[in-house]
Coordinates of C-alpha atoms in Angstrom, one line a residue:
M1 CA 60.3 70.7 123.1
P2 CA 60.4 74.0 121.3
Q3 CA 60.7 73.8 117.5
L4 CA 62.8 75.7 115.1
R5 CA 63.1 75.7 111.3
L6 CA 66.8 76.3 110.5
A7 CA 68.1 77.3 107.1
L8 CA 71.8 76.6 106.3
N9 CA 72.7 78.4 103.1
Q10 CA 75.7 76.6 101.5
I11 CA 76.7 79.3 99.0
D12 CA 79.6 80.6 97.0
S13 CA 81.1 84.1 97.4
T14 CA 83.9 86.1 95.7
V15 CA 86.7 87.8 97.6
G16 CA 86.2 91.6 97.5
D17 CA 82.8 91.6 95.8
L18 CA 80.9 93.1 98.7
A19 CA 77.9 94.1 96.6
G20 CA 77.6 90.8 94.7
N21 CA 78.0 88.8 97.9
A22 CA 75.4 90.9 99.7
E23 CA 73.0 90.3 96.8
A24 CA 73.5 86.6 97.1
I25 CA 72.8 86.8 100.8
V26 CA 69.5 88.6 100.2
H27 CA 68.5 86.1 97.5
W28 CA 69.1 83.1 99.7
T29 CA 67.5 84.8 102.7
R30 CA 64.4 85.4 100.6
H31 CA 64.4 81.7 99.6
S32 CA 64.8 80.6 103.2
A33 CA 61.9 82.9 104.3
E34 CA 59.7 81.5 101.6
Q35 CA 60.3 78.1 103.1
G36 CA 59.3 79.3 106.5
A37 CA 62.7 79.5 108.2
H38 CA 63.0 80.9 111.7
F39 CA 66.8 81.3 111.7
V40 CA 69.0 81.8 108.6
A41 CA 72.7 81.2 108.4
F42 CA 75.5 81.8 105.9
P43 CA 79.2 80.7 105.8
E44 CA 82.3 82.2 107.3
M45 CA 83.2 85.6 105.9
V46 CA 80.6 85.2 103.2
L47 CA 80.2 89.0 102.8
T48 CA 83.8 89.6 101.9
G49 CA 84.7 86.2 100.5
Y50 CA 87.4 84.0 102.0
P51 CA 90.3 84.1 102.4
V52 CA 90.9 87.8 102.1
E53 CA 94.6 87.5 102.9
D54 CA 96.4 90.9 103.1
L55 CA 93.1 92.8 102.3
A56 CA 92.5 92.3 106.1
L57 CA 95.4 94.6 106.8
R58 CA 93.8 97.5 104.7
S59 CA 91.7 99.6 107.0
S60 CA 89.7 100.8 103.9
F61 CA 88.6 97.2 103.2
V62 CA 87.8 96.5 106.8
E63 CA 85.6 99.6 107.0
A64 CA 83.9 98.8 103.6
S65 CA 83.0 95.4 105.1
R66 CA 81.5 96.9 108.2
A67 CA 79.6 99.4 106.1
A68 CA 78.3 96.6 103.8
L69 CA 77.1 94.7 106.9
R70 CA 75.1 97.6 108.2
A71 CA 73.6 98.3 104.7
L72 CA 72.8 94.6 104.4
A73 CA 70.9 94.6 107.8
A74 CA 68.9 97.6 106.7
R75 CA 68.1 96.1 103.3
L76 CA 66.9 92.8 104.8
D77 CA 64.6 94.7 107.0
A78 CA 63.3 96.9 104.2
E79 CA 62.6 93.8 102.1
G80 CA 60.5 92.3 104.9
F81 CA 62.9 89.9 106.5
G82 CA 63.8 91.9 109.5
E83 CA 62.0 89.6 112.0
I84 CA 64.1 86.6 110.8
P85 CA 67.6 86.5 112.5
V86 CA 70.3 86.1 109.8
L87 CA 73.8 85.0 110.7
V88 CA 76.4 86.4 108.3
G89 CA 80.2 86.1 108.3
Y90 CA 82.2 89.3 107.5
L91 CA 85.5 91.1 108.2
D92 CA 85.4 93.3 111.3
R93 CA 87.9 95.0 113.6
S94 CA 88.1 95.2 117.4
E95 CA 86.6 98.3 118.9
F96 CA 89.4 98.2 121.5
T97 CA 92.7 98.1 119.6
A98 CA 95.6 97.3 121.8
E99 CA 98.7 98.0 119.8
R100 CA 101.1 95.1 120.6
Y101 CA 104.2 93.7 118.9
G102 CA 103.1 90.8 116.6
Q103 CA 99.5 91.9 116.5
P104 CA 97.9 92.9 113.2
A105 CA 97.7 96.7 113.0
G106 CA 94.1 97.9 113.5
S107 CA 93.1 94.5 115.0
P108 CA 91.1 93.0 112.2
R109 CA 88.7 90.2 113.2
N110 CA 87.3 87.2 111.3
A111 CA 83.8 87.8 112.6
A112 CA 80.1 87.0 112.2
A113 CA 77.0 88.9 113.1
V114 CA 73.3 88.2 113.7
L115 CA 71.2 90.7 111.8
H116 CA 67.7 91.4 113.1
R117 CA 65.2 94.2 112.7
G118 CA 67.5 96.3 110.5
G119 CA 70.5 96.2 112.9
I120 CA 73.3 94.1 114.3
A121 CA 71.8 92.2 117.3
L122 CA 75.1 90.4 118.1
N123 CA 78.6 90.1 116.7
F124 CA 81.6 88.1 117.6
A125 CA 85.0 87.0 116.4
K126 CA 86.6 83.6 115.7
H127 CA 88.3 82.4 118.9
H128 CA 90.7 79.8 117.6
L129 CA 92.9 81.2 114.7
P130 CA 94.4 78.6 112.5
N131 CA 98.1 79.1 111.6
Y132 CA 99.0 76.0 109.5
G133 CA 98.8 74.8 105.9
V134 CA 97.2 77.5 103.8
F135 CA 96.0 79.4 106.9
D136 CA 97.8 82.5 108.2
E137 CA 95.1 83.9 110.5
F138 CA 97.5 84.9 113.3
R139 CA 99.0 87.3 110.7
Y140 CA 95.7 88.9 109.9
F141 CA 93.3 88.6 112.9
V142 CA 93.0 89.0 116.6
P143 CA 90.9 86.3 118.4
G144 CA 87.5 86.7 119.9
D145 CA 87.0 86.4 123.6
S146 CA 83.2 85.9 123.9
M147 CA 80.9 82.9 123.9
P148 CA 78.0 84.2 121.7
V149 CA 74.6 82.9 122.5
V150 CA 71.4 84.1 120.9
R151 CA 67.9 83.2 122.1
V152 CA 65.4 82.6 119.3
H153 CA 61.9 81.4 120.0
G154 CA 62.9 80.2 123.4
I155 CA 65.9 78.3 122.2
D156 CA 69.5 79.2 123.0
I157 CA 71.8 78.9 120.0
A158 CA 75.6 79.0 120.6
L159 CA 77.6 80.3 117.7
A160 CA 81.1 79.4 116.5
I161 CA 83.4 80.0 113.5
C162 CA 85.2 77.1 111.7
E163 CA 88.4 76.5 113.7
D164 CA 86.5 76.9 116.9
L165 CA 85.2 73.4 116.1
W166 CA 88.5 72.0 114.9
Q167 CA 90.5 72.8 118.0
D168 CA 89.9 71.4 121.4
G169 CA 88.5 73.7 124.1
G170 CA 87.0 77.1 123.6
R171 CA 83.5 77.4 122.4
V172 CA 82.5 73.8 122.2
P173 CA 82.7 73.0 126.0
A174 CA 81.6 76.6 126.6
A175 CA 78.4 75.8 124.7
R176 CA 77.7 73.0 127.2
E177 CA 78.4 75.3 130.1
A178 CA 76.0 77.9 128.7
G179 CA 73.3 75.2 128.3
A180 CA 72.8 75.8 124.6
G181 CA 70.2 73.8 122.7
L182 CA 72.0 74.2 119.4
L183 CA 75.6 74.8 118.5
L184 CA 75.9 76.4 115.0
S185 CA 79.3 76.7 113.4
V186 CA 79.8 78.7 110.1
N187 CA 82.8 77.6 108.0
A188 CA 85.0 78.2 105.0
S189 CA 86.8 74.9 105.2
P190 CA 88.8 74.2 102.0
Y191 CA 88.4 70.8 100.3
E192 CA 91.1 68.1 100.7
R193 CA 91.0 64.5 99.7
D194 CA 89.1 62.4 102.3
K195 CA 88.3 65.5 104.4
D196 CA 84.5 64.7 104.3
D197 CA 85.1 61.7 106.5
T198 CA 87.3 63.7 108.9
R199 CA 84.7 66.5 109.1
L200 CA 81.8 64.1 109.9
E201 CA 83.7 62.5 112.7
L202 CA 84.7 65.9 114.0
V203 CA 81.2 67.2 114.1
R204 CA 80.0 64.0 115.8
K205 CA 82.6 64.4 118.5
R206 CA 81.9 68.0 119.1
A207 CA 78.2 67.4 119.4
R208 CA 78.8 64.9 122.1
E209 CA 81.2 67.3 123.9
A210 CA 78.8 70.2 123.6
G211 CA 75.9 68.1 124.7
C212 CA 73.5 69.5 122.0
T213 CA 72.5 69.3 118.4
T214 CA 75.3 70.7 116.2
A215 CA 75.1 72.2 112.8
Y216 CA 78.2 72.7 110.6
L217 CA 77.5 75.1 107.7
A218 CA 80.2 75.1 104.9
M219 CA 81.0 77.2 101.9
I220 CA 81.2 76.0 98.3
G221 CA 83.0 77.3 95.2
G222 CA 86.6 78.2 94.6
Q223 CA 89.1 81.0 95.4
D224 CA 92.5 81.0 93.7
E225 CA 93.9 77.6 94.5
L226 CA 91.3 76.6 97.1
V227 CA 88.1 74.7 96.5
F228 CA 85.2 74.6 98.9
D229 CA 83.1 71.5 98.7
G230 CA 80.1 72.3 100.9
D231 CA 79.0 69.0 102.6
S232 CA 77.2 70.8 105.5
I233 CA 76.2 68.5 108.3
V234 CA 73.7 68.5 111.2
V235 CA 73.9 65.9 113.9
D236 CA 72.0 65.4 117.2
R237 CA 73.6 65.5 120.6
E238 CA 74.6 61.8 120.3
G239 CA 76.3 62.4 117.0
E240 CA 73.7 60.8 114.8
V241 CA 73.4 62.5 111.4
I242 CA 70.1 64.4 110.9
A243 CA 70.9 66.1 107.6
R244 CA 73.8 66.3 105.1
A245 CA 74.1 68.6 102.1
P246 CA 75.4 67.7 98.7
Q247 CA 79.1 68.1 97.9
F248 CA 80.1 70.9 95.5
A249 CA 76.5 72.2 95.1
E250 CA 75.1 75.5 96.0
G251 CA 71.8 75.4 97.9
S252 CA 69.9 75.6 101.1
V253 CA 69.5 72.9 103.7
I254 CA 66.2 73.7 105.6
L255 CA 65.1 71.4 108.4
D256 CA 62.8 71.4 111.4
L257 CA 64.5 70.7 114.7
D258 CA 63.0 69.9 118.2
L259 CA 65.4 71.5 120.6
P260 CA 65.6 71.9 124.4
A261 CA 64.0 75.0 125.9
A262 CA 66.4 77.7 127.0
P263 CA 67.1 77.8 130.8
A264 CA 64.8 80.2 132.8
E265 CA 67.8 82.3 133.7
A266 CA 70.0 83.5 130.9
P267 CA 73.6 82.2 131.1
S268 CA 76.2 84.7 132.1
G269 CA 79.7 85.0 133.4
V270 CA 83.0 83.6 132.3
V271 CA 83.3 80.0 131.1
T272 CA 85.9 77.7 129.5
D273 CA 89.1 79.3 128.2
G274 CA 88.1 82.6 129.8
L275 CA 85.3 83.2 127.3
R276 CA 82.7 85.7 128.4
I277 CA 79.2 84.7 127.6
D278 CA 77.5 87.3 125.4
H279 CA 73.8 86.5 125.5
V280 CA 71.2 88.3 123.5
V281 CA 67.4 87.5 123.6
L282 CA 65.6 88.1 120.3
S283 CA 62.4 86.1 121.0
E284 CA 61.7 84.5 124.4
E285 CA 58.5 82.6 123.7
P286 CA 58.6 79.3 121.9
L287 CA 56.7 79.0 118.6
P288 CA 53.2 77.5 118.7
P289 CA 53.6 73.7 117.9
Y290 CA 53.6 73.1 114.2
E291 CA 53.8 70.0 112.0
A292 CA 57.4 69.4 111.1
E293 CA 57.7 68.8 107.4
L294 CA 61.3 69.5 106.5
A295 CA 63.9 66.9 107.4
G296 CA 66.9 68.4 105.5
G297 CA 67.6 65.2 103.6
Y298 CA 70.8 63.2 103.2
A299 CA 72.7 63.7 99.9
D300 CA 74.6 60.7 98.6
R301 CA 78.4 60.9 98.9
L302 CA 80.5 61.0 95.7
D303 CA 83.0 58.1 95.4
D304 CA 86.7 59.1 95.8
D305 CA 87.5 59.5 92.1
E306 CA 84.4 61.4 91.3
E307 CA 84.9 63.7 94.3
L308 CA 88.5 64.5 93.3
Y309 CA 87.6 65.0 89.6
T310 CA 84.7 67.3 90.6
A311 CA 87.0 69.4 92.8
L312 CA 89.3 69.9 89.8
V313 CA 86.3 71.0 87.6
V314 CA 84.9 73.3 90.3
G315 CA 88.4 74.8 90.9
L316 CA 89.0 75.7 87.3
R317 CA 85.5 76.9 86.7
A318 CA 85.7 79.3 89.7
Y319 CA 89.1 80.6 88.8
A320 CA 88.1 81.4 85.2
A321 CA 84.7 82.9 86.1
K322 CA 85.9 85.0 89.0
N323 CA 88.8 86.4 87.1
G324 CA 86.7 87.3 84.1
F325 CA 87.8 84.6 81.6
S326 CA 85.4 82.7 79.5
S327 CA 87.7 80.4 77.5
V328 CA 90.9 78.5 77.8
L329 CA 93.8 77.4 75.6
I330 CA 95.6 74.0 76.0
G331 CA 98.6 72.6 74.2
L332 CA 97.5 69.1 73.2
S333 CA 100.4 66.6 72.9
G334 CA 98.3 63.4 72.7
G335 CA 99.6 62.5 76.2
I336 CA 97.6 61.7 79.3
D337 CA 98.2 65.0 81.2
S338 CA 97.0 67.4 78.5
A339 CA 94.1 65.0 77.7
L340 CA 92.9 65.0 81.3
V341 CA 93.3 68.8 81.5
A342 CA 91.2 69.2 78.3
A343 CA 88.5 66.9 79.7
I344 CA 88.4 68.9 83.0
A345 CA 88.2 72.1 81.0
C346 CA 85.4 70.9 78.8
D347 CA 83.4 69.8 81.9
A348 CA 84.1 73.1 83.6
L349 CA 83.5 75.6 80.8
G350 CA 81.9 73.7 77.9
A351 CA 83.8 72.3 74.9
Q352 CA 83.0 75.4 72.8
Q353 CA 85.1 77.5 75.2
V354 CA 88.1 75.2 75.1
Y355 CA 90.8 75.7 72.4
G356 CA 93.4 73.0 71.8
V357 CA 96.6 73.4 69.7
S358 CA 98.7 70.5 68.5
M359 CA 102.3 71.7 68.0
P360 CA 104.2 68.7 66.6
S361 CA 108.0 68.7 66.1
K362 CA 110.0 66.3 64.1
Y363 CA 110.2 64.0 67.1
S364 CA 106.4 63.9 67.6
S365 CA 105.1 60.4 66.8
D366 CA 102.2 59.9 64.4
H367 CA 100.2 58.2 67.2
S368 CA 100.6 61.3 69.5
K369 CA 99.4 63.6 66.7
G370 CA 96.5 61.3 66.0
D371 CA 95.6 61.0 69.7
A372 CA 95.4 64.8 70.0
A373 CA 93.1 65.0 67.1
E374 CA 91.0 62.1 68.4
L375 CA 90.6 63.9 71.8
A376 CA 89.3 67.0 70.0
R377 CA 86.9 64.9 68.0
R378 CA 85.6 63.1 71.1
T379 CA 85.1 66.2 73.2
G380 CA 84.1 68.7 70.5
L381 CA 86.7 71.3 71.6
N382 CA 88.2 73.8 69.1
F383 CA 91.3 72.3 67.5
R384 CA 94.1 73.4 65.2
T385 CA 97.6 72.1 64.4
V386 CA 100.6 74.4 64.1
P387 CA 103.9 72.6 63.6
I388 CA 106.9 74.1 65.4
E389 CA 109.6 72.6 63.1
P390 CA 110.2 75.8 61.0
M391 CA 110.8 77.9 64.2
F392 CA 112.9 75.1 65.7
D393 CA 115.1 74.9 62.6
A394 CA 115.5 78.7 62.6
Y395 CA 116.7 78.6 66.2
M396 CA 119.0 75.7 65.6
G397 CA 120.5 77.3 62.6
S398 CA 121.4 80.4 64.7
L399 CA 122.4 78.7 67.9
G400 CA 123.4 75.1 67.1
L401 CA 122.0 73.7 70.4
T402 CA 122.5 70.1 71.5
G403 CA 121.3 67.8 74.3
L404 CA 119.0 69.2 76.9
A405 CA 119.1 72.7 75.4
E406 CA 117.8 71.3 72.2
E407 CA 115.0 69.4 74.0
N408 CA 114.0 72.4 76.1
L409 CA 113.9 74.7 73.1
Q410 CA 111.0 72.7 71.7
S411 CA 109.0 73.1 74.9
R412 CA 109.8 76.8 75.0
L413 CA 108.7 77.3 71.4
R414 CA 105.4 75.7 72.3
G415 CA 105.1 77.9 75.4
T416 CA 105.8 81.0 73.3
M417 CA 103.2 80.0 70.7
L418 CA 100.5 79.4 73.3
M419 CA 101.1 82.7 75.0
A420 CA 101.1 84.5 71.6
I421 CA 97.7 82.9 70.7
S422 CA 96.5 83.8 74.2
N423 CA 97.5 87.5 73.7
Q424 CA 95.9 87.5 70.3
E425 CA 92.6 85.7 71.0
G426 CA 92.1 86.2 74.7
Q427 CA 92.0 82.7 76.1
I428 CA 94.0 81.9 79.3
V429 CA 96.6 79.1 78.9
L430 CA 96.3 76.1 81.1
A431 CA 99.5 74.4 82.2
P432 CA 99.3 70.6 82.1
G433 CA 102.0 69.7 84.6
N434 CA 101.2 67.2 87.4
K435 CA 102.5 67.0 91.0
S436 CA 105.0 64.2 90.2
E437 CA 106.7 66.3 87.5
L438 CA 106.6 69.5 89.6
A439 CA 108.1 67.6 92.6
V440 CA 111.2 66.4 90.7
G441 CA 111.5 69.4 88.3
Y442 CA 110.6 67.4 85.2
S443 CA 109.2 70.4 83.4
T444 CA 110.6 73.2 81.3
L445 CA 110.6 76.8 82.6
Y446 CA 108.9 79.1 80.1
G447 CA 107.8 75.9 78.2
D448 CA 105.3 73.4 79.5
S449 CA 105.1 75.5 82.7
V450 CA 103.6 78.6 81.0
G451 CA 100.0 79.4 81.8
A452 CA 97.6 81.2 84.1
Y453 CA 96.4 78.1 85.9
G454 CA 97.5 74.5 86.4
P455 CA 94.4 72.3 86.9
I456 CA 96.3 69.1 87.9
K457 CA 99.2 70.8 89.7
D458 CA 98.3 68.9 92.9
V459 CA 97.6 65.5 91.3
Y460 CA 100.2 62.8 91.2
K461 CA 100.8 61.0 87.9
T462 CA 99.3 57.8 89.2
S463 CA 96.1 59.7 90.1
V464 CA 96.2 61.3 86.6
F465 CA 95.8 57.9 85.1
R466 CA 93.2 56.8 87.6
L467 CA 91.1 60.0 87.0
A468 CA 91.3 59.6 83.2
K469 CA 90.0 56.0 83.5
W470 CA 87.3 57.1 85.8
R471 CA 86.2 59.9 83.5
N472 CA 86.0 57.6 80.5
R473 CA 84.1 55.0 82.6
A474 CA 81.6 57.6 83.8
A475 CA 81.0 58.7 80.3
E476 CA 80.3 55.1 79.2
E477 CA 77.9 54.6 82.1
R478 CA 76.0 57.7 81.0
G479 CA 75.8 56.5 77.4
Q480 CA 78.3 59.2 76.3
T481 CA 81.5 59.1 74.3
P482 CA 84.6 58.7 76.6
P483 CA 86.6 61.9 76.1
I484 CA 90.1 60.5 76.5
P485 CA 91.5 58.2 73.7
E486 CA 92.5 54.9 75.1
A487 CA 96.0 55.2 73.6
S488 CA 96.6 58.3 75.6
I489 CA 96.1 56.2 78.7
T490 CA 97.9 53.0 77.8
K491 CA 101.0 54.3 76.0
P492 CA 104.2 54.9 78.0
P493 CA 104.4 58.6 79.0
S494 CA 106.9 60.6 77.0
A495 CA 107.8 64.3 76.4
E496 CA 108.9 63.3 72.8
L497 CA 111.7 65.8 72.7
R498 CA 114.2 63.3 71.3
P499 CA 113.9 60.0 69.4
G500 CA 112.5 57.1 71.4
Q501 CA 112.3 59.1 74.7
V502 CA 110.1 57.9 77.5
D503 CA 109.7 59.3 81.1
T504 CA 111.4 56.3 82.6
D505 CA 114.6 57.3 81.0
S506 CA 114.9 60.0 83.7
L507 CA 112.4 58.9 86.3
P508 CA 111.5 55.8 88.3
D509 CA 108.2 54.1 87.5
Y510 CA 105.5 56.5 88.6
D511 CA 104.0 54.0 91.0
V512 CA 107.2 53.9 92.9
L513 CA 108.1 57.6 92.5
D514 CA 104.7 58.8 93.7
R515 CA 104.9 56.7 96.9
I516 CA 108.3 58.2 97.7
L517 CA 107.0 61.7 96.9
E518 CA 104.0 61.3 99.1
L519 CA 106.2 60.4 102.1
Y520 CA 108.6 63.2 101.4
V521 CA 106.4 66.0 100.2
D522 CA 103.0 65.3 101.8
R523 CA 104.2 63.7 105.1
D524 CA 107.6 65.4 105.6
Q525 CA 109.4 62.1 106.1
G526 CA 113.2 62.1 106.0
F527 CA 115.6 60.0 104.0
E528 CA 116.0 57.2 106.6
A529 CA 112.3 56.9 107.3
I530 CA 111.6 56.6 103.6
V531 CA 114.3 53.9 103.1
A532 CA 112.9 52.1 106.2
A533 CA 109.5 52.1 104.4
G534 CA 111.0 49.7 101.9
F535 CA 112.5 51.8 99.1
D536 CA 115.9 51.5 97.6
R537 CA 118.5 53.8 99.2
A538 CA 120.0 55.0 96.0
L539 CA 116.6 55.7 94.4
V540 CA 115.4 57.6 97.4
A541 CA 118.6 59.7 97.5
K542 CA 118.2 60.5 93.8
T543 CA 114.5 61.4 94.1
L544 CA 115.0 63.6 97.1
R545 CA 117.9 65.5 95.4
M546 CA 115.6 66.1 92.4
V547 CA 112.9 67.5 94.7
D548 CA 115.2 69.7 96.7
T549 CA 116.9 71.3 93.6
A550 CA 113.6 72.0 91.8
E551 CA 112.2 74.5 94.3
Y552 CA 113.0 77.5 92.0
K553 CA 110.9 75.9 89.3
R554 CA 107.9 75.4 91.5
R555 CA 108.0 79.0 92.6
Q556 CA 107.5 80.0 89.0
Y557 CA 104.7 77.6 88.2
P558 CA 101.1 79.1 88.0
P559 CA 98.5 78.5 90.7
G560 CA 96.4 75.4 90.5
T561 CA 93.6 73.6 92.3
K562 CA 94.7 72.2 95.8
I563 CA 93.3 68.8 96.5
S564 CA 95.8 67.3 98.9
P565 CA 96.7 68.2 102.5
K566 CA 100.0 69.5 101.3
G567 CA 100.0 71.1 97.8
F568 CA 102.9 73.1 96.4
G569 CA 102.4 76.7 97.5
K570 CA 101.3 78.0 100.9
D571 CA 101.1 74.4 102.3
R572 CA 104.8 73.8 101.7
R573 CA 107.2 76.7 102.1
L574 CA 110.8 75.9 101.6
P575 CA 113.7 78.3 100.8
I576 CA 115.0 78.3 97.2
T577 CA 118.6 78.8 98.4
N578 CA 119.0 75.8 100.7
R579 CA 122.1 73.6 101.2
W580 CA 120.4 71.1 103.5
R581 CA 120.1 67.7 101.9
E582 CA 118.3 64.7 103.4
A583 CA 120.7 62.4 101.5
V584 CA 124.3 62.9 100.4

């Protein structure tokens, strides 16, 4: 069988940074060439970053992407890599724009190109366009209609982009009809809890359907609320894993493959789903036999809690770095949420770049004030205490507030103080709210909801406790000081805005609440279905009403790392003005 050394570059890119992304492509192409690679691949839309959202609708950005691709091809050739085919994802447009109602103006395309000898040997567009969850690709792109196949050293390589693997039909069966020896899919598939298992089974299934070795190359890093976890996979035609890349780590998977020789007659014509085979020959003759030395390796999988925690760290680190922020500011209450956010921030940016402020009121307990100080001692973050009582007394003397207004005033004073420090010193504020609180509106607008980013916005309260315990346990296993005080984990959660207050005064136990919320928010189950799952009717009715009436608060909450299949934001789009109720 002919041989091929394949390089899958699992790298990060930044939306809009065409020059920086091109530089990274050149760097990793050089690395791949030094390892003797015969074909080099990069993730979906790596040149522009992903997702580009409405930038796709700007003709100036589309043309800048096309120009950057041409310049990249020329540079790779000038630097001595012109003989190595390099697959790069980018933003393109159709050369044959057919203005049609409902089609993006200018016909942008989510595309990829094979660069060779200073030019573009082959380009193609994603065939299946996802239009669910965080994806709006029907809004932005027109689909591709070709089955791209490139012949390299006597091996036919069929090419696909992300959703082309996730959806049935299209390029996967077309790869079989074309007689390809390798199916290579480039992806920018965002992280979700348990998605690594789903991906592996998908790639195995598609390899068997395509009847050939299948490589799944993924992006890593973060973009706004999305995290990309890498986990690139190569399987043989039977679905057995040949190589698997680390999660959340930038790098190159380079492996030697024995692949079937291309058919004597190049495939042509129209195949499955009306796809037109677009076949390009770059090198017809197989390589002289060589001793295969690179097997790609198999990186150990992270356990569930470490995987989730790492995603939160990567998401915050990427958001801060890509938006030009080096330090963060957190209000430290001594509670579990701010403690976990502080631990994530220290791991993401380093403790010296994390600033914590304790802002006690007359209702703050001594143990909470002590827990905040102890967290700072354990982590080494910068810490100060600024009581809000003088400001609170001044407001109360002027307004005479009572009840909920008095409680929320304390939170808003803290929010104002954090934003004032942020303006003065330049750190971005991190909002500590979790998914349970956001779901039921258990947060104060312009108070604990202020900030530029919400690291645990998509994490239910029960998972907050679990992650805090995991982080402490991981520290102990490494011989380090656990960052989160045990009291922050074991004491009953409380906003401490009135004497003796605990969360269960207003909310069910989080274990029960989170299970109801997962059914309603994440799985779109209705009232009767949730009751049928074994929950009290009155409790379900109350919970669903709280969720429904809190939509206006969620719209005003900052972005935060998405780790579930349905986070608040683009995944879940409900009207604010809405009289429909699941329960009355």
